[in-house]
mmCIF file with all atom_site columns, C-alpha atoms in Angstrom:
data_model
loop_
_atom_site.group_PDB
_atom_site.id
_atom_site.type_symbol
_atom_site.label_atom_id
_atom_site.label_alt_id
_atom_site.label_comp_id
_atom_site.label_asym_id
_atom_site.label_entity_id
_atom_site.label_seq_id
_atom_site.pdbx_PDB_ins_code
_atom_site.Cartn_x
_atom_site.Cartn_y
_atom_site.Cartn_z
_atom_site.occupancy
_atom_site.B_iso_or_equiv
_atom_site.pdbx_formal_charge
_atom_site.auth_seq_id
_atom_site.auth_comp_id
_atom_site.auth_asym_id
_atom_site.auth_atom_id
_atom_site.pdbx_PDB_model_num
ATOM 1   C CA . MET A 1 1   ? 3.102   -25.604 -31.381 1.00 45.00 ? 268 MET A CA 1
ATOM 2   C CA . CYS A 1 2   ? 2.725   -21.948 -30.330 1.00 40.00 ? 269 CYS A CA 1
ATOM 3   C CA . LYS A 1 3   ? -0.998  -22.462 -29.732 1.00 43.00 ? 270 LYS A CA 1
ATOM 4   C CA . LYS A 1 4   ? -0.280  -25.442 -27.449 1.00 41.00 ? 271 LYS A CA 1
ATOM 5   C CA . LEU A 1 5   ? 2.253   -23.432 -25.410 1.00 36.00 ? 272 LEU A CA 1
ATOM 6   C CA . PHE A 1 6   ? -0.209  -20.562 -25.128 1.00 35.00 ? 273 PHE A CA 1
ATOM 7   C CA . LEU A 1 7   ? -2.968  -22.911 -23.926 1.00 35.00 ? 274 LEU A CA 1
ATOM 8   C CA . VAL A 1 8   ? -0.655  -24.502 -21.364 1.00 34.00 ? 275 VAL A CA 1
ATOM 9   C CA . ALA A 1 9   ? 0.432   -21.079 -20.075 1.00 37.00 ? 276 ALA A CA 1
ATOM 10  C CA . MET A 1 10  ? -3.167  -19.866 -19.804 1.00 36.00 ? 277 MET A CA 1
ATOM 11  C CA . THR A 1 11  ? -4.195  -23.054 -17.990 1.00 35.00 ? 278 THR A CA 1
ATOM 12  C CA . VAL A 1 12  ? -1.413  -22.619 -15.444 1.00 35.00 ? 279 VAL A CA 1
ATOM 13  C CA . LEU A 1 13  ? -2.458  -19.005 -14.809 1.00 37.00 ? 280 LEU A CA 1
ATOM 14  C CA . LEU A 1 14  ? -6.116  -19.948 -14.424 1.00 36.00 ? 281 LEU A CA 1
ATOM 15  C CA . LEU A 1 15  ? -5.326  -22.824 -12.085 1.00 35.00 ? 282 LEU A CA 1
ATOM 16  C CA . ASN A 1 16  ? -3.249  -20.542 -9.885  1.00 40.00 ? 283 ASN A CA 1
ATOM 17  C CA . GLY A 1 17  ? -6.287  -18.271 -9.584  1.00 42.00 ? 284 GLY A CA 1
ATOM 18  C CA . VAL A 1 18  ? -4.252  -15.075 -9.850  1.00 48.00 ? 285 VAL A CA 1
ATOM 19  C CA . ALA A 1 19  ? -5.143  -12.543 -12.490 1.00 54.00 ? 286 ALA A CA 1
ATOM 20  C CA . PHE A 1 20  ? -3.081  -9.468  -13.209 1.00 54.00 ? 287 PHE A CA 1
ATOM 21  C CA . SER A 1 21  ? -3.970  -6.053  -14.559 1.00 63.00 ? 288 SER A CA 1
ATOM 22  C CA . ALA A 1 22  ? -1.740  -4.375  -17.099 1.00 71.00 ? 289 ALA A CA 1
ATOM 23  C CA . PRO A 1 23  ? 1.698   -3.662  -15.598 1.00 77.00 ? 290 PRO A CA 1
ATOM 24  C CA . VAL A 1 24  ? 2.209   -0.249  -14.004 1.00 79.00 ? 291 VAL A CA 1
ATOM 25  C CA . ALA A 1 25  ? 5.770   1.109   -14.234 1.00 81.00 ? 292 ALA A CA 1
ATOM 26  C CA . GLY A 1 26  ? 6.946   -2.438  -14.883 1.00 79.00 ? 293 GLY A CA 1
ATOM 27  C CA . VAL A 1 27  ? 5.126   -3.933  -11.864 1.00 86.00 ? 294 VAL A CA 1
ATOM 28  C CA . ASP A 1 28  ? 2.521   -6.661  -12.387 1.00 90.00 ? 295 ASP A CA 1
ATOM 29  C CA . ILE A 1 29  ? -0.488  -5.561  -10.346 1.00 94.00 ? 296 ILE A CA 1
ATOM 30  C CA . ALA A 1 30  ? -2.736  -8.347  -9.033  1.00 92.00 ? 297 ALA A CA 1
ATOM 31  C CA . ASP A 1 31  ? -6.453  -7.839  -9.652  1.00 94.00 ? 298 ASP A CA 1
ATOM 32  C CA . SER A 1 32  ? -7.119  -9.150  -6.146  1.00 94.00 ? 299 SER A CA 1
ATOM 33  C CA . VAL A 1 33  ? -5.368  -10.126 -2.919  1.00 95.00 ? 300 VAL A CA 1
ATOM 34  C CA . SER A 1 34  ? -6.440  -12.141 0.097   1.00 94.00 ? 301 SER A CA 1
ATOM 35  C CA . PHE A 1 35  ? -5.525  -11.758 3.771   1.00 93.00 ? 302 PHE A CA 1
ATOM 36  C CA . ASP A 1 36  ? -6.947  -13.728 6.699   1.00 89.00 ? 303 ASP A CA 1
ATOM 37  C CA . GLY A 1 37  ? -9.679  -15.173 4.522   1.00 90.00 ? 304 GLY A CA 1
ATOM 38  C CA . THR A 1 38  ? -10.853 -11.803 3.207   1.00 92.00 ? 305 THR A CA 1
ATOM 39  C CA . ASN A 1 39  ? -10.646 -11.092 -0.509  1.00 95.00 ? 306 ASN A CA 1
ATOM 40  C CA . TYR A 1 40  ? -9.893  -7.582  -1.727  1.00 96.00 ? 307 TYR A CA 1
ATOM 41  C CA . SER A 1 41  ? -10.232 -6.295  -5.291  1.00 95.00 ? 308 SER A CA 1
ATOM 42  C CA . LEU A 1 42  ? -8.010  -3.704  -6.893  1.00 95.00 ? 309 LEU A CA 1
ATOM 43  C CA . ASN A 1 43  ? -9.603  -0.293  -6.417  1.00 94.00 ? 310 ASN A CA 1
ATOM 44  C CA . GLY A 1 44  ? -6.862  1.649   -8.179  1.00 94.00 ? 311 GLY A CA 1
ATOM 45  C CA . THR A 1 45  ? -3.117  1.947   -8.675  1.00 95.00 ? 312 THR A CA 1
ATOM 46  C CA . GLY A 1 46  ? -0.607  4.616   -9.620  1.00 94.00 ? 313 GLY A CA 1
ATOM 47  C CA . VAL A 1 47  ? 2.982   5.757   -9.325  1.00 94.00 ? 314 VAL A CA 1
ATOM 48  C CA . ARG A 1 48  ? 4.405   7.858   -6.485  1.00 93.00 ? 315 ARG A CA 1
ATOM 49  C CA . LYS A 1 49  ? 6.617   10.497  -8.015  1.00 88.00 ? 316 LYS A CA 1
ATOM 50  C CA . LYS A 1 50  ? 8.797   13.109  -6.432  1.00 84.00 ? 317 LYS A CA 1
ATOM 51  C CA . PHE A 1 51  ? 9.940   15.733  -8.908  1.00 83.00 ? 318 PHE A CA 1
ATOM 52  C CA . VAL A 1 52  ? 10.540  13.572  -11.992 1.00 80.00 ? 319 VAL A CA 1
ATOM 53  C CA . MET A 1 53  ? 11.620  10.395  -10.161 1.00 86.00 ? 320 MET A CA 1
ATOM 54  C CA . LYS A 1 54  ? 9.310   7.404   -9.955  1.00 90.00 ? 321 LYS A CA 1
ATOM 55  C CA . LEU A 1 55  ? 9.674   5.930   -6.451  1.00 92.00 ? 322 LEU A CA 1
ATOM 56  C CA . TYR A 1 56  ? 7.029   3.224   -6.007  1.00 93.00 ? 323 TYR A CA 1
ATOM 57  C CA . VAL A 1 57  ? 3.766   1.880   -7.329  1.00 95.00 ? 324 VAL A CA 1
ATOM 58  C CA . GLY A 1 58  ? 0.940   2.332   -4.828  1.00 96.00 ? 325 GLY A CA 1
ATOM 59  C CA . SER A 1 59  ? -2.135  0.103   -5.043  1.00 97.00 ? 326 SER A CA 1
ATOM 60  C CA . LEU A 1 60  ? -5.357  0.214   -3.063  1.00 96.00 ? 327 LEU A CA 1
ATOM 61  C CA . TYR A 1 61  ? -7.456  -2.924  -2.592  1.00 97.00 ? 328 TYR A CA 1
ATOM 62  C CA . THR A 1 62  ? -10.938 -2.952  -1.044  1.00 94.00 ? 329 THR A CA 1
ATOM 63  C CA . ASN A 1 63  ? -13.870 -5.350  -0.794  1.00 88.00 ? 330 ASN A CA 1
ATOM 64  C CA . GLN A 1 64  ? -15.911 -3.133  -3.159  1.00 84.00 ? 331 GLN A CA 1
ATOM 65  C CA . ALA A 1 65  ? -15.103 -0.129  -5.373  1.00 83.00 ? 332 ALA A CA 1
ATOM 66  C CA . PHE A 1 66  ? -14.727 3.193   -3.558  1.00 85.00 ? 333 PHE A CA 1
ATOM 67  C CA . LYS A 1 67  ? -14.091 6.637   -4.978  1.00 86.00 ? 334 LYS A CA 1
ATOM 68  C CA . ASP A 1 68  ? -14.600 8.503   -1.684  1.00 88.00 ? 335 ASP A CA 1
ATOM 69  C CA . GLU A 1 69  ? -11.601 8.278   0.620   1.00 92.00 ? 336 GLU A CA 1
ATOM 70  C CA . ASN A 1 70  ? -13.734 9.114   3.664   1.00 90.00 ? 337 ASN A CA 1
ATOM 71  C CA . GLU A 1 71  ? -15.596 5.826   3.325   1.00 89.00 ? 338 GLU A CA 1
ATOM 72  C CA . ILE A 1 72  ? -12.240 4.045   3.617   1.00 90.00 ? 339 ILE A CA 1
ATOM 73  C CA . LEU A 1 73  ? -10.734 6.262   6.322   1.00 92.00 ? 340 LEU A CA 1
ATOM 74  C CA . ASP A 1 74  ? -13.823 6.728   8.525   1.00 89.00 ? 341 ASP A CA 1
ATOM 75  C CA . GLY A 1 75  ? -16.148 3.901   7.567   1.00 80.00 ? 342 GLY A CA 1
ATOM 76  C CA . PRO A 1 76  ? -16.184 0.236   8.461   1.00 85.00 ? 343 PRO A CA 1
ATOM 77  C CA . VAL A 1 77  ? -14.182 -0.627  5.347   1.00 88.00 ? 344 VAL A CA 1
ATOM 78  C CA . SER A 1 78  ? -11.268 -3.042  5.376   1.00 93.00 ? 345 SER A CA 1
ATOM 79  C CA . ALA A 1 79  ? -8.610  -2.000  2.893   1.00 96.00 ? 346 ALA A CA 1
ATOM 80  C CA . VAL A 1 80  ? -5.110  -2.873  1.740   1.00 97.00 ? 347 VAL A CA 1
ATOM 81  C CA . ILE A 1 81  ? -2.402  -0.497  0.557   1.00 97.00 ? 348 ILE A CA 1
ATOM 82  C CA . ARG A 1 82  ? 0.547   -2.050  -1.240  1.00 97.00 ? 349 ARG A CA 1
ATOM 83  C CA . LEU A 1 83  ? 3.769   -0.249  -2.142  1.00 97.00 ? 350 LEU A CA 1
ATOM 84  C CA . ASP A 1 84  ? 6.004   -1.834  -4.785  1.00 96.00 ? 351 ASP A CA 1
ATOM 85  C CA . ILE A 1 85  ? 9.440   -0.204  -4.757  1.00 96.00 ? 352 ILE A CA 1
ATOM 86  C CA . ILE A 1 86  ? 10.609  0.714   -8.278  1.00 95.00 ? 353 ILE A CA 1
ATOM 87  C CA . SER A 1 87  ? 13.560  2.999   -7.457  1.00 94.00 ? 354 SER A CA 1
ATOM 88  C CA . GLY A 1 88  ? 16.972  2.023   -6.189  1.00 91.00 ? 355 GLY A CA 1
ATOM 89  C CA . LEU A 1 89  ? 17.071  5.424   -4.461  1.00 91.00 ? 356 LEU A CA 1
ATOM 90  C CA . ILE A 1 90  ? 14.652  4.256   -1.742  1.00 93.00 ? 357 ILE A CA 1
ATOM 91  C CA . THR A 1 91  ? 16.536  3.369   1.436   1.00 94.00 ? 358 THR A CA 1
ATOM 92  C CA . SER A 1 92  ? 15.413  2.233   4.867   1.00 95.00 ? 359 SER A CA 1
ATOM 93  C CA . LYS A 1 93  ? 16.383  5.604   6.332   1.00 95.00 ? 360 LYS A CA 1
ATOM 94  C CA . LEU A 1 94  ? 14.518  7.508   3.605   1.00 92.00 ? 361 LEU A CA 1
ATOM 95  C CA . MET A 1 95  ? 11.349  5.416   4.056   1.00 93.00 ? 362 MET A CA 1
ATOM 96  C CA . ALA A 1 96  ? 11.448  5.883   7.843   1.00 94.00 ? 363 ALA A CA 1
ATOM 97  C CA . GLU A 1 97  ? 11.887  9.652   7.503   1.00 94.00 ? 364 GLU A CA 1
ATOM 98  C CA . THR A 1 98  ? 9.204   9.916   4.820   1.00 92.00 ? 365 THR A CA 1
ATOM 99  C CA . VAL A 1 99  ? 6.657   7.929   6.835   1.00 94.00 ? 366 VAL A CA 1
ATOM 100 C CA . GLN A 1 100 ? 7.384   10.017  9.953   1.00 95.00 ? 367 GLN A CA 1
ATOM 101 C CA . GLU A 1 101 ? 6.837   13.183  7.886   1.00 94.00 ? 368 GLU A CA 1
ATOM 102 C CA . GLY A 1 102 ? 3.647   11.671  6.472   1.00 94.00 ? 369 GLY A CA 1
ATOM 103 C CA . PHE A 1 103 ? 2.260   11.086  9.963   1.00 96.00 ? 370 PHE A CA 1
ATOM 104 C CA . GLU A 1 104 ? 3.144   14.633  11.023  1.00 95.00 ? 371 GLU A CA 1
ATOM 105 C CA . LYS A 1 105 ? 1.477   16.055  7.911   1.00 94.00 ? 372 LYS A CA 1
ATOM 106 C CA . ALA A 1 106 ? -1.628  13.867  8.333   1.00 94.00 ? 373 ALA A CA 1
ATOM 107 C CA . MET A 1 107 ? -1.894  14.933  11.985  1.00 94.00 ? 374 MET A CA 1
ATOM 108 C CA . GLY A 1 108 ? -1.540  18.668  11.389  1.00 93.00 ? 375 GLY A CA 1
ATOM 109 C CA . GLY A 1 109 ? 2.083   18.869  12.555  1.00 92.00 ? 376 GLY A CA 1
ATOM 110 C CA . ASP A 1 110 ? 1.704   17.092  15.906  1.00 93.00 ? 377 ASP A CA 1
ATOM 111 C CA . SER A 1 111 ? 2.115   13.322  15.834  1.00 94.00 ? 378 SER A CA 1
ATOM 112 C CA . SER A 1 112 ? 3.059   13.062  19.528  1.00 94.00 ? 379 SER A CA 1
ATOM 113 C CA . SER A 1 113 ? -0.157  11.244  20.520  1.00 95.00 ? 380 SER A CA 1
ATOM 114 C CA . LEU A 1 114 ? 0.739   8.339   18.198  1.00 95.00 ? 381 LEU A CA 1
ATOM 115 C CA . GLN A 1 115 ? 4.544   8.510   18.451  1.00 96.00 ? 382 GLN A CA 1
ATOM 116 C CA . PRO A 1 116 ? 4.991   5.169   20.285  1.00 96.00 ? 383 PRO A CA 1
ATOM 117 C CA . GLN A 1 117 ? 2.941   3.363   17.601  1.00 96.00 ? 384 GLN A CA 1
ATOM 118 C CA . ILE A 1 118 ? 4.726   5.286   14.825  1.00 96.00 ? 385 ILE A CA 1
ATOM 119 C CA . ASP A 1 119 ? 8.139   4.354   16.223  1.00 95.00 ? 386 ASP A CA 1
ATOM 120 C CA . SER A 1 120 ? 7.091   0.712   16.407  1.00 95.00 ? 387 SER A CA 1
ATOM 121 C CA . PHE A 1 121 ? 5.669   0.788   12.880  1.00 97.00 ? 388 PHE A CA 1
ATOM 122 C CA . ILE A 1 122 ? 8.734   2.461   11.359  1.00 95.00 ? 389 ILE A CA 1
ATOM 123 C CA . GLY A 1 123 ? 10.659  -0.672  12.391  1.00 94.00 ? 390 GLY A CA 1
ATOM 124 C CA . VAL A 1 124 ? 9.032   -2.277  9.319   1.00 95.00 ? 391 VAL A CA 1
ATOM 125 C CA . PHE A 1 125 ? 11.627  -0.387  7.272   1.00 95.00 ? 392 PHE A CA 1
ATOM 126 C CA . ASN A 1 126 ? 14.695  -1.439  9.315   1.00 94.00 ? 393 ASN A CA 1
ATOM 127 C CA . GLU A 1 127 ? 15.909  -4.060  6.854   1.00 94.00 ? 394 GLU A CA 1
ATOM 128 C CA . LYS A 1 128 ? 17.648  -3.008  3.642   1.00 95.00 ? 395 LYS A CA 1
ATOM 129 C CA . ILE A 1 129 ? 15.163  -1.994  0.953   1.00 96.00 ? 396 ILE A CA 1
ATOM 130 C CA . ASP A 1 130 ? 15.855  -3.055  -2.613  1.00 95.00 ? 397 ASP A CA 1
ATOM 131 C CA . LYS A 1 131 ? 14.198  -2.220  -5.898  1.00 96.00 ? 398 LYS A CA 1
ATOM 132 C CA . GLY A 1 132 ? 11.492  -4.875  -6.312  1.00 95.00 ? 399 GLY A CA 1
ATOM 133 C CA . ASP A 1 133 ? 10.617  -5.095  -2.597  1.00 96.00 ? 400 ASP A CA 1
ATOM 134 C CA . SER A 1 134 ? 6.996   -4.626  -1.577  1.00 96.00 ? 401 SER A CA 1
ATOM 135 C CA . PHE A 1 135 ? 5.278   -3.448  1.583   1.00 97.00 ? 402 PHE A CA 1
ATOM 136 C CA . THR A 1 136 ? 1.632   -4.233  2.285   1.00 97.00 ? 403 THR A CA 1
ATOM 137 C CA . PHE A 1 137 ? -0.544  -2.616  4.940   1.00 97.00 ? 404 PHE A CA 1
ATOM 138 C CA . VAL A 1 138 ? -3.816  -4.370  5.765   1.00 97.00 ? 405 VAL A CA 1
ATOM 139 C CA . GLY A 1 139 ? -6.224  -2.159  7.677   1.00 95.00 ? 406 GLY A CA 1
ATOM 140 C CA . VAL A 1 140 ? -9.275  -3.633  9.379   1.00 93.00 ? 407 VAL A CA 1
ATOM 141 C CA . PRO A 1 141 ? -11.517 -1.228  11.315  1.00 88.00 ? 408 PRO A CA 1
ATOM 142 C CA . GLY A 1 142 ? -11.814 -2.254  14.938  1.00 88.00 ? 409 GLY A CA 1
ATOM 143 C CA . GLN A 1 143 ? -8.653  -4.373  14.675  1.00 90.00 ? 410 GLN A CA 1
ATOM 144 C CA . GLY A 1 144 ? -5.971  -1.974  13.451  1.00 91.00 ? 411 GLY A CA 1
ATOM 145 C CA . LEU A 1 145 ? -3.225  -2.651  10.967  1.00 95.00 ? 412 LEU A CA 1
ATOM 146 C CA . THR A 1 146 ? -0.908  -5.470  9.908   1.00 97.00 ? 413 THR A CA 1
ATOM 147 C CA . ALA A 1 147 ? 2.272   -4.661  7.955   1.00 97.00 ? 414 ALA A CA 1
ATOM 148 C CA . TYR A 1 148 ? 4.123   -7.033  5.637   1.00 97.00 ? 415 TYR A CA 1
ATOM 149 C CA . LYS A 1 149 ? 7.355   -6.902  3.692   1.00 97.00 ? 416 LYS A CA 1
ATOM 150 C CA . GLY A 1 150 ? 6.849   -9.271  0.814   1.00 95.00 ? 417 GLY A CA 1
ATOM 151 C CA . GLU A 1 151 ? 4.913   -12.183 2.303   1.00 93.00 ? 418 GLU A CA 1
ATOM 152 C CA . LYS A 1 152 ? 6.456   -11.813 5.776   1.00 96.00 ? 419 LYS A CA 1
ATOM 153 C CA . GLU A 1 153 ? 4.282   -10.316 8.508   1.00 96.00 ? 420 GLU A CA 1
ATOM 154 C CA . LEU A 1 154 ? 6.389   -7.779  10.374  1.00 96.00 ? 421 LEU A CA 1
ATOM 155 C CA . LYS A 1 155 ? 4.131   -5.738  12.621  1.00 96.00 ? 422 LYS A CA 1
ATOM 156 C CA . VAL A 1 156 ? 0.623   -5.565  14.052  1.00 96.00 ? 423 VAL A CA 1
ATOM 157 C CA . ILE A 1 157 ? -0.600  -2.257  15.471  1.00 96.00 ? 424 ILE A CA 1
ATOM 158 C CA . LYS A 1 158 ? -3.914  -2.760  17.264  1.00 95.00 ? 425 LYS A CA 1
ATOM 159 C CA . ASP A 1 159 ? -5.036  0.831   17.027  1.00 93.00 ? 426 ASP A CA 1
ATOM 160 C CA . ASP A 1 160 ? -7.813  1.910   14.689  1.00 92.00 ? 427 ASP A CA 1
ATOM 161 C CA . TYR A 1 161 ? -6.849  5.584   14.832  1.00 94.00 ? 428 TYR A CA 1
ATOM 162 C CA . PHE A 1 162 ? -3.308  4.640   13.775  1.00 96.00 ? 429 PHE A CA 1
ATOM 163 C CA . ARG A 1 163 ? -4.749  2.717   10.803  1.00 95.00 ? 430 ARG A CA 1
ATOM 164 C CA . LYS A 1 164 ? -6.772  5.752   9.746   1.00 94.00 ? 431 LYS A CA 1
ATOM 165 C CA . ILE A 1 165 ? -3.826  8.139   10.004  1.00 95.00 ? 432 ILE A CA 1
ATOM 166 C CA . LEU A 1 166 ? -1.446  5.784   8.171   1.00 96.00 ? 433 LEU A CA 1
ATOM 167 C CA . PHE A 1 167 ? -3.910  5.431   5.288   1.00 96.00 ? 434 PHE A CA 1
ATOM 168 C CA . SER A 1 168 ? -4.373  9.237   5.349   1.00 96.00 ? 435 SER A CA 1
ATOM 169 C CA . ILE A 1 169 ? -0.754  9.570   4.215   1.00 96.00 ? 436 ILE A CA 1
ATOM 170 C CA . TRP A 1 170 ? -1.949  8.356   0.800   1.00 96.00 ? 437 TRP A CA 1
ATOM 171 C CA . LEU A 1 171 ? -5.701  8.995   0.917   1.00 95.00 ? 438 LEU A CA 1
ATOM 172 C CA . GLY A 1 172 ? -6.169  11.979  3.252   1.00 93.00 ? 439 GLY A CA 1
ATOM 173 C CA . ASN A 1 173 ? -6.940  15.628  2.567   1.00 92.00 ? 440 ASN A CA 1
ATOM 174 C CA . ASP A 1 174 ? -3.250  16.478  2.101   1.00 91.00 ? 441 ASP A CA 1
ATOM 175 C CA . PRO A 1 175 ? -1.758  13.268  0.668   1.00 93.00 ? 442 PRO A CA 1
ATOM 176 C CA . ALA A 1 176 ? 1.886   12.566  -0.151  1.00 90.00 ? 443 ALA A CA 1
ATOM 177 C CA . ASP A 1 177 ? 1.000   12.626  -3.859  1.00 93.00 ? 444 ASP A CA 1
ATOM 178 C CA . LYS A 1 178 ? -2.352  13.971  -5.103  1.00 94.00 ? 445 LYS A CA 1
ATOM 179 C CA . ASN A 1 179 ? -2.109  12.149  -8.430  1.00 94.00 ? 446 ASN A CA 1
ATOM 180 C CA . LEU A 1 180 ? -1.380  8.845   -6.695  1.00 95.00 ? 447 LEU A CA 1
ATOM 181 C CA . LYS A 1 181 ? -4.399  9.378   -4.404  1.00 95.00 ? 448 LYS A CA 1
ATOM 182 C CA . LYS A 1 182 ? -6.591  10.015  -7.431  1.00 95.00 ? 449 LYS A CA 1
ATOM 183 C CA . ASP A 1 183 ? -5.264  6.894   -9.168  1.00 95.00 ? 450 ASP A CA 1
ATOM 184 C CA . MET A 1 184 ? -5.701  4.703   -6.065  1.00 95.00 ? 451 MET A CA 1
ATOM 185 C CA . LEU A 1 185 ? -9.302  5.865   -5.790  1.00 93.00 ? 452 LEU A CA 1
ATOM 186 C CA . GLY A 1 186 ? -9.882  5.077   -9.455  1.00 87.00 ? 453 GLY A CA 1
ATOM 187 C CA . LYS A 1 187 ? -10.852 8.652   -10.308 1.00 76.00 ? 454 LYS A CA 1
#
């Protein structure tokens, strides 16, 4: 009986076409995602920590494996960053403030040239954020960035420089969390 249930469960998973890696901090991480007909494979995943608190799981998806962040930030590489919230301490206000700080840090302390786009983007975090929510940022060079909360598309920023700077928050020279950057790049 157990073997039959196992076979049925495996068949359902295979038919759905979604495979998962081992869970990270309790979050099932998909081996691949698809947006606008483009398939992306998991490049790497890790946990964003501040002090000893685990805040979210960050995952990077690309169309091929990359270990060099410059190929993603500067090259013609489409990529996806997904944040799965694992802490009840994350609030809309905290995410907005943290992202604003991330832009300022990524831009050497002066984010004024992108402030209208940043203000528009930060609206993605206006709704209440709960543990278990996810945010996905799909960056396509030459097209910009599309932001989702769960499966719902919330914002499109048609600015390639904005895409690069947003991804620099996690993958740049001075990232929010060096260990998370390393994990997302599969190093």
